[in-house]
Structures are given as structure tokens and as C-alpha cells.
Amino acid sequence: YLLMTLGPAFLFLSVAEARPGPWARRLIVFGRVPFFYYVMHLVVIHAFAILAVVLLGRPWTDMVLDTFVIREPHLQDYGFSLPVVYGVWVAVVVLLYPACRWFAQLKRERTDWWWLSYL
């Protein structure tokens, strides 16, 4: 299984790295600020989840969990199809691109802030 999935990925990366185009330059922005993107995507996805619950007519407090999500009886019928999940994923990436680009520029300009290198 690993060879079947990692092999084509490594082949794609070797070809994509040889000729960086406009898409590669856009993706490099995320690679320059991985921790920032990770933290911000959690915030944005949780905000989307709360918005989705409210739009479905439920209280936003349904998203505050006391136990594991599978054991929550009021969330048993909550969820979306895979195309919707992919749409949310694309929306989150597109929404976070300007923030990641701004933060990458901030890291590049503010070399006197030593702690930025850890983000």
C-alpha cells in the first residue's frame, strides 16, 4: 500500500520540483508558514462547523463537546457528503492563502523578531 501511494507522489514531486510554475510558487507560500497555516486552519474549520450547525437550525453549543464526538447523541445525524467536505477544504485553503502570504512576508521582513522563525 505504501509503495502504491508514496511512489506516484514521489514521482510527481520530482517532476514538479524541476519546473516550478505559478502554481508551485503559490504552494510554496504554505510551505514557508506551516505552523501558522495549521493553527489558522483549525480556527477556520471550527468556525465553519459552528456556522453550519447554526444554519441547520441547531444551537451553536452543540459543537461544544463533553465526550468523544461519536458518543454525542445530538450529533448522530450531523455531517456532510464528501463533495461538500472537499468544497470546504478548498474554501479554507483559498481563504487562508492571503493570511499565509502576509505572514510569510512578515517573517521575511522582521528578522529581528527571533521567535518568528519558530512559527
PDB file of C-alpha atoms in Angstrom:
ATOM      1  CA  TYR A   1       0.000   0.000   0.000  1.00  0.00           C
ATOM      2  CA  LEU A   2       2.774   2.449   0.873  1.00  0.00           C
ATOM      3  CA  LEU A   3       4.602   1.892  -2.400  1.00  0.00           C
ATOM      4  CA  MET A   4       1.383   2.336  -4.343  1.00  0.00           C
ATOM      5  CA  THR A   5       0.644   5.702  -2.717  1.00  0.00           C
ATOM      6  CA  LEU A   6       4.074   7.131  -1.966  1.00  0.00           C
ATOM      7  CA  GLY A   7       5.658   6.032  -5.252  1.00  0.00           C
ATOM      8  CA  PRO A   8       3.443   8.150  -7.526  1.00  0.00           C
ATOM      9  CA  ALA A   9       3.664  11.031  -5.048  1.00  0.00           C
ATOM     10  CA  PHE A  10       7.478  10.973  -5.176  1.00  0.00           C
ATOM     11  CA  LEU A  11       7.409  10.770  -8.975  1.00  0.00           C
ATOM     12  CA  PHE A  12       5.067  13.751  -9.123  1.00  0.00           C
ATOM     13  CA  LEU A  13       7.266  15.726  -6.723  1.00  0.00           C
ATOM     14  CA  SER A  14      10.402  15.019  -8.747  1.00  0.00           C
ATOM     15  CA  VAL A  15       8.730  16.324 -11.913  1.00  0.00           C
ATOM     16  CA  ALA A  16       7.052  19.272 -10.189  1.00  0.00           C
ATOM     17  CA  GLU A  17      10.248  20.369  -8.465  1.00  0.00           C
ATOM     18  CA  ALA A  18      12.190  20.516 -11.728  1.00  0.00           C
ATOM     19  CA  ARG A  19       9.933  23.173 -13.274  1.00  0.00           C
ATOM     20  CA  PRO A  20       8.330  25.417 -10.641  1.00  0.00           C
ATOM     21  CA  GLY A  21       5.489  27.292 -12.257  1.00  0.00           C
ATOM     22  CA  PRO A  22       2.932  29.757 -10.924  1.00  0.00           C
ATOM     23  CA  TRP A  23       1.070  27.033  -9.025  1.00  0.00           C
ATOM     24  CA  ALA A  24       4.253  25.881  -7.329  1.00  0.00           C
ATOM     25  CA  ARG A  25       5.048  29.437  -6.242  1.00  0.00           C
ATOM     26  CA  ARG A  26       1.604  29.696  -4.683  1.00  0.00           C
ATOM     27  CA  LEU A  27       2.001  26.401  -2.854  1.00  0.00           C
ATOM     28  CA  ILE A  28       5.435  27.403  -1.563  1.00  0.00           C
ATOM     29  CA  VAL A  29       3.703  30.110   0.482  1.00  0.00           C
ATOM     30  CA  PHE A  30       2.065  27.402   2.595  1.00  0.00           C
ATOM     31  CA  GLY A  31       5.387  25.619   2.958  1.00  0.00           C
ATOM     32  CA  ARG A  32       7.017  28.738   4.375  1.00  0.00           C
ATOM     33  CA  VAL A  33       4.474  29.080   7.178  1.00  0.00           C
ATOM     34  CA  PRO A  34       3.331  25.532   8.027  1.00  0.00           C
ATOM     35  CA  PHE A  35       2.622  26.030  11.733  1.00  0.00           C
ATOM     36  CA  PHE A  36       0.751  29.273  11.097  1.00  0.00           C
ATOM     37  CA  TYR A  37      -1.392  27.519   8.475  1.00  0.00           C
ATOM     38  CA  TYR A  38      -2.007  24.566  10.789  1.00  0.00           C
ATOM     39  CA  VAL A  39      -3.243  26.716  13.671  1.00  0.00           C
ATOM     40  CA  MET A  40      -5.317  29.003  11.457  1.00  0.00           C
ATOM     41  CA  HIS A  41      -6.972  26.155   9.553  1.00  0.00           C
ATOM     42  CA  LEU A  42      -8.195  24.685  12.840  1.00  0.00           C
ATOM     43  CA  VAL A  43      -9.766  28.013  13.788  1.00  0.00           C
ATOM     44  CA  VAL A  44     -11.401  28.488  10.375  1.00  0.00           C
ATOM     45  CA  ILE A  45     -12.727  24.922  10.158  1.00  0.00           C
ATOM     46  CA  HIS A  46     -14.235  25.156  13.633  1.00  0.00           C
ATOM     47  CA  ALA A  47     -15.843  28.475  12.704  1.00  0.00           C
ATOM     48  CA  PHE A  48     -17.297  26.813   9.585  1.00  0.00           C
ATOM     49  CA  ALA A  49     -18.598  23.934  11.716  1.00  0.00           C
ATOM     50  CA  ILE A  50     -20.328  26.304  14.124  1.00  0.00           C
ATOM     51  CA  LEU A  51     -21.798  28.248  11.200  1.00  0.00           C
ATOM     52  CA  ALA A  52     -23.045  25.012   9.626  1.00  0.00           C
ATOM     53  CA  VAL A  53     -24.724  23.923  12.856  1.00  0.00           C
ATOM     54  CA  VAL A  54     -26.467  27.283  13.192  1.00  0.00           C
ATOM     55  CA  LEU A  55     -27.592  27.202   9.537  1.00  0.00           C
ATOM     56  CA  LEU A  56     -29.046  23.735  10.138  1.00  0.00           C
ATOM     57  CA  GLY A  57     -31.217  25.200  12.897  1.00  0.00           C
ATOM     58  CA  ARG A  58     -29.362  23.859  15.893  1.00  0.00           C
ATOM     59  CA  PRO A  59     -27.760  25.772  18.749  1.00  0.00           C
ATOM     60  CA  TRP A  60     -24.049  26.504  18.350  1.00  0.00           C
ATOM     61  CA  THR A  61     -23.451  24.876  21.727  1.00  0.00           C
ATOM     62  CA  ASP A  62     -23.940  21.503  20.027  1.00  0.00           C
ATOM     63  CA  MET A  63     -20.354  21.892  18.835  1.00  0.00           C
ATOM     64  CA  VAL A  64     -19.027  22.148  22.404  1.00  0.00           C
ATOM     65  CA  LEU A  65     -18.367  18.512  23.193  1.00  0.00           C
ATOM     66  CA  ASP A  66     -18.064  16.919  26.605  1.00  0.00           C
ATOM     67  CA  THR A  67     -17.281  13.448  25.294  1.00  0.00           C
ATOM     68  CA  PHE A  68     -15.921  11.884  22.125  1.00  0.00           C
ATOM     69  CA  VAL A  69     -17.890  13.003  19.072  1.00  0.00           C
ATOM     70  CA  ILE A  70     -19.220   9.510  18.269  1.00  0.00           C
ATOM     71  CA  ARG A  71     -20.861   9.286  21.690  1.00  0.00           C
ATOM     72  CA  GLU A  72     -22.720  12.594  21.360  1.00  0.00           C
ATOM     73  CA  PRO A  73     -26.368  11.673  20.678  1.00  0.00           C
ATOM     74  CA  HIS A  74     -27.319  15.105  19.333  1.00  0.00           C
ATOM     75  CA  LEU A  75     -24.630  14.877  16.614  1.00  0.00           C
ATOM     76  CA  GLN A  76     -25.564  11.429  15.301  1.00  0.00           C
ATOM     77  CA  ASP A  77     -27.242  12.808  12.166  1.00  0.00           C
ATOM     78  CA  TYR A  78     -24.811  15.697  11.675  1.00  0.00           C
ATOM     79  CA  GLY A  79     -22.424  15.546   8.745  1.00  0.00           C
ATOM     80  CA  PHE A  80     -21.934  16.302   5.087  1.00  0.00           C
ATOM     81  CA  SER A  81     -21.175  14.366   1.936  1.00  0.00           C
ATOM     82  CA  LEU A  82     -17.647  14.029   0.606  1.00  0.00           C
ATOM     83  CA  PRO A  83     -18.065  16.666  -2.151  1.00  0.00           C
ATOM     84  CA  VAL A  84     -19.143  19.189   0.486  1.00  0.00           C
ATOM     85  CA  VAL A  85     -16.134  18.298   2.635  1.00  0.00           C
ATOM     86  CA  TYR A  86     -13.820  18.782  -0.360  1.00  0.00           C
ATOM     87  CA  GLY A  87     -15.505  22.112  -1.077  1.00  0.00           C
ATOM     88  CA  VAL A  88     -14.918  23.254   2.487  1.00  0.00           C
ATOM     89  CA  TRP A  89     -11.292  22.116   2.219  1.00  0.00           C
ATOM     90  CA  VAL A  90     -10.752  24.166  -0.943  1.00  0.00           C
ATOM     91  CA  ALA A  91     -12.511  27.155   0.623  1.00  0.00           C
ATOM     92  CA  VAL A  92     -10.294  27.001   3.715  1.00  0.00           C
ATOM     93  CA  VAL A  93      -7.122  26.817   1.621  1.00  0.00           C
ATOM     94  CA  VAL A  94      -8.240  29.735  -0.565  1.00  0.00           C
ATOM     95  CA  LEU A  95      -9.311  31.804   2.452  1.00  0.00           C
ATOM     96  CA  LEU A  96      -6.041  31.227   4.274  1.00  0.00           C
ATOM     97  CA  TYR A  97      -3.769  31.956   1.309  1.00  0.00           C
ATOM     98  CA  PRO A  98      -3.716  35.776   1.795  1.00  0.00           C
ATOM     99  CA  ALA A  99      -3.085  35.390   5.537  1.00  0.00           C
ATOM    100  CA  CYS A 100      -0.265  32.912   4.909  1.00  0.00           C
ATOM    101  CA  ARG A 101       1.256  35.180   2.267  1.00  0.00           C
ATOM    102  CA  TRP A 102       1.098  38.115   4.696  1.00  0.00           C
ATOM    103  CA  PHE A 103       2.698  36.082   7.476  1.00  0.00           C
ATOM    104  CA  ALA A 104       5.447  34.803   5.154  1.00  0.00           C
ATOM    105  CA  GLN A 105       6.201  38.411   4.201  1.00  0.00           C
ATOM    106  CA  LEU A 106       6.255  39.377   7.878  1.00  0.00           C
ATOM    107  CA  LYS A 107       8.714  36.574   8.631  1.00  0.00           C
ATOM    108  CA  ARG A 108      10.911  37.684   5.745  1.00  0.00           C
ATOM    109  CA  GLU A 109      10.905  41.363   6.782  1.00  0.00           C
ATOM    110  CA  ARG A 110      11.173  41.042  10.560  1.00  0.00           C
ATOM    111  CA  THR A 111      14.393  39.135  11.068  1.00  0.00           C
ATOM    112  CA  ASP A 112      14.868  40.941  14.383  1.00  0.00           C
ATOM    113  CA  TRP A 113      11.931  39.009  15.834  1.00  0.00           C
ATOM    114  CA  TRP A 114      13.790  35.756  16.511  1.00  0.00           C
ATOM    115  CA  TRP A 115      10.678  33.913  17.660  1.00  0.00           C
ATOM    116  CA  LEU A 116       9.043  34.206  14.225  1.00  0.00           C
ATOM    117  CA  SER A 117      11.389  31.559  12.875  1.00  0.00           C
ATOM    118  CA  TYR A 118       9.630  29.008  15.080  1.00  0.00           C
ATOM    119  CA  LEU A 119       6.243  29.754  13.525  1.00  0.00           C
TER     120      LEU A 119
END
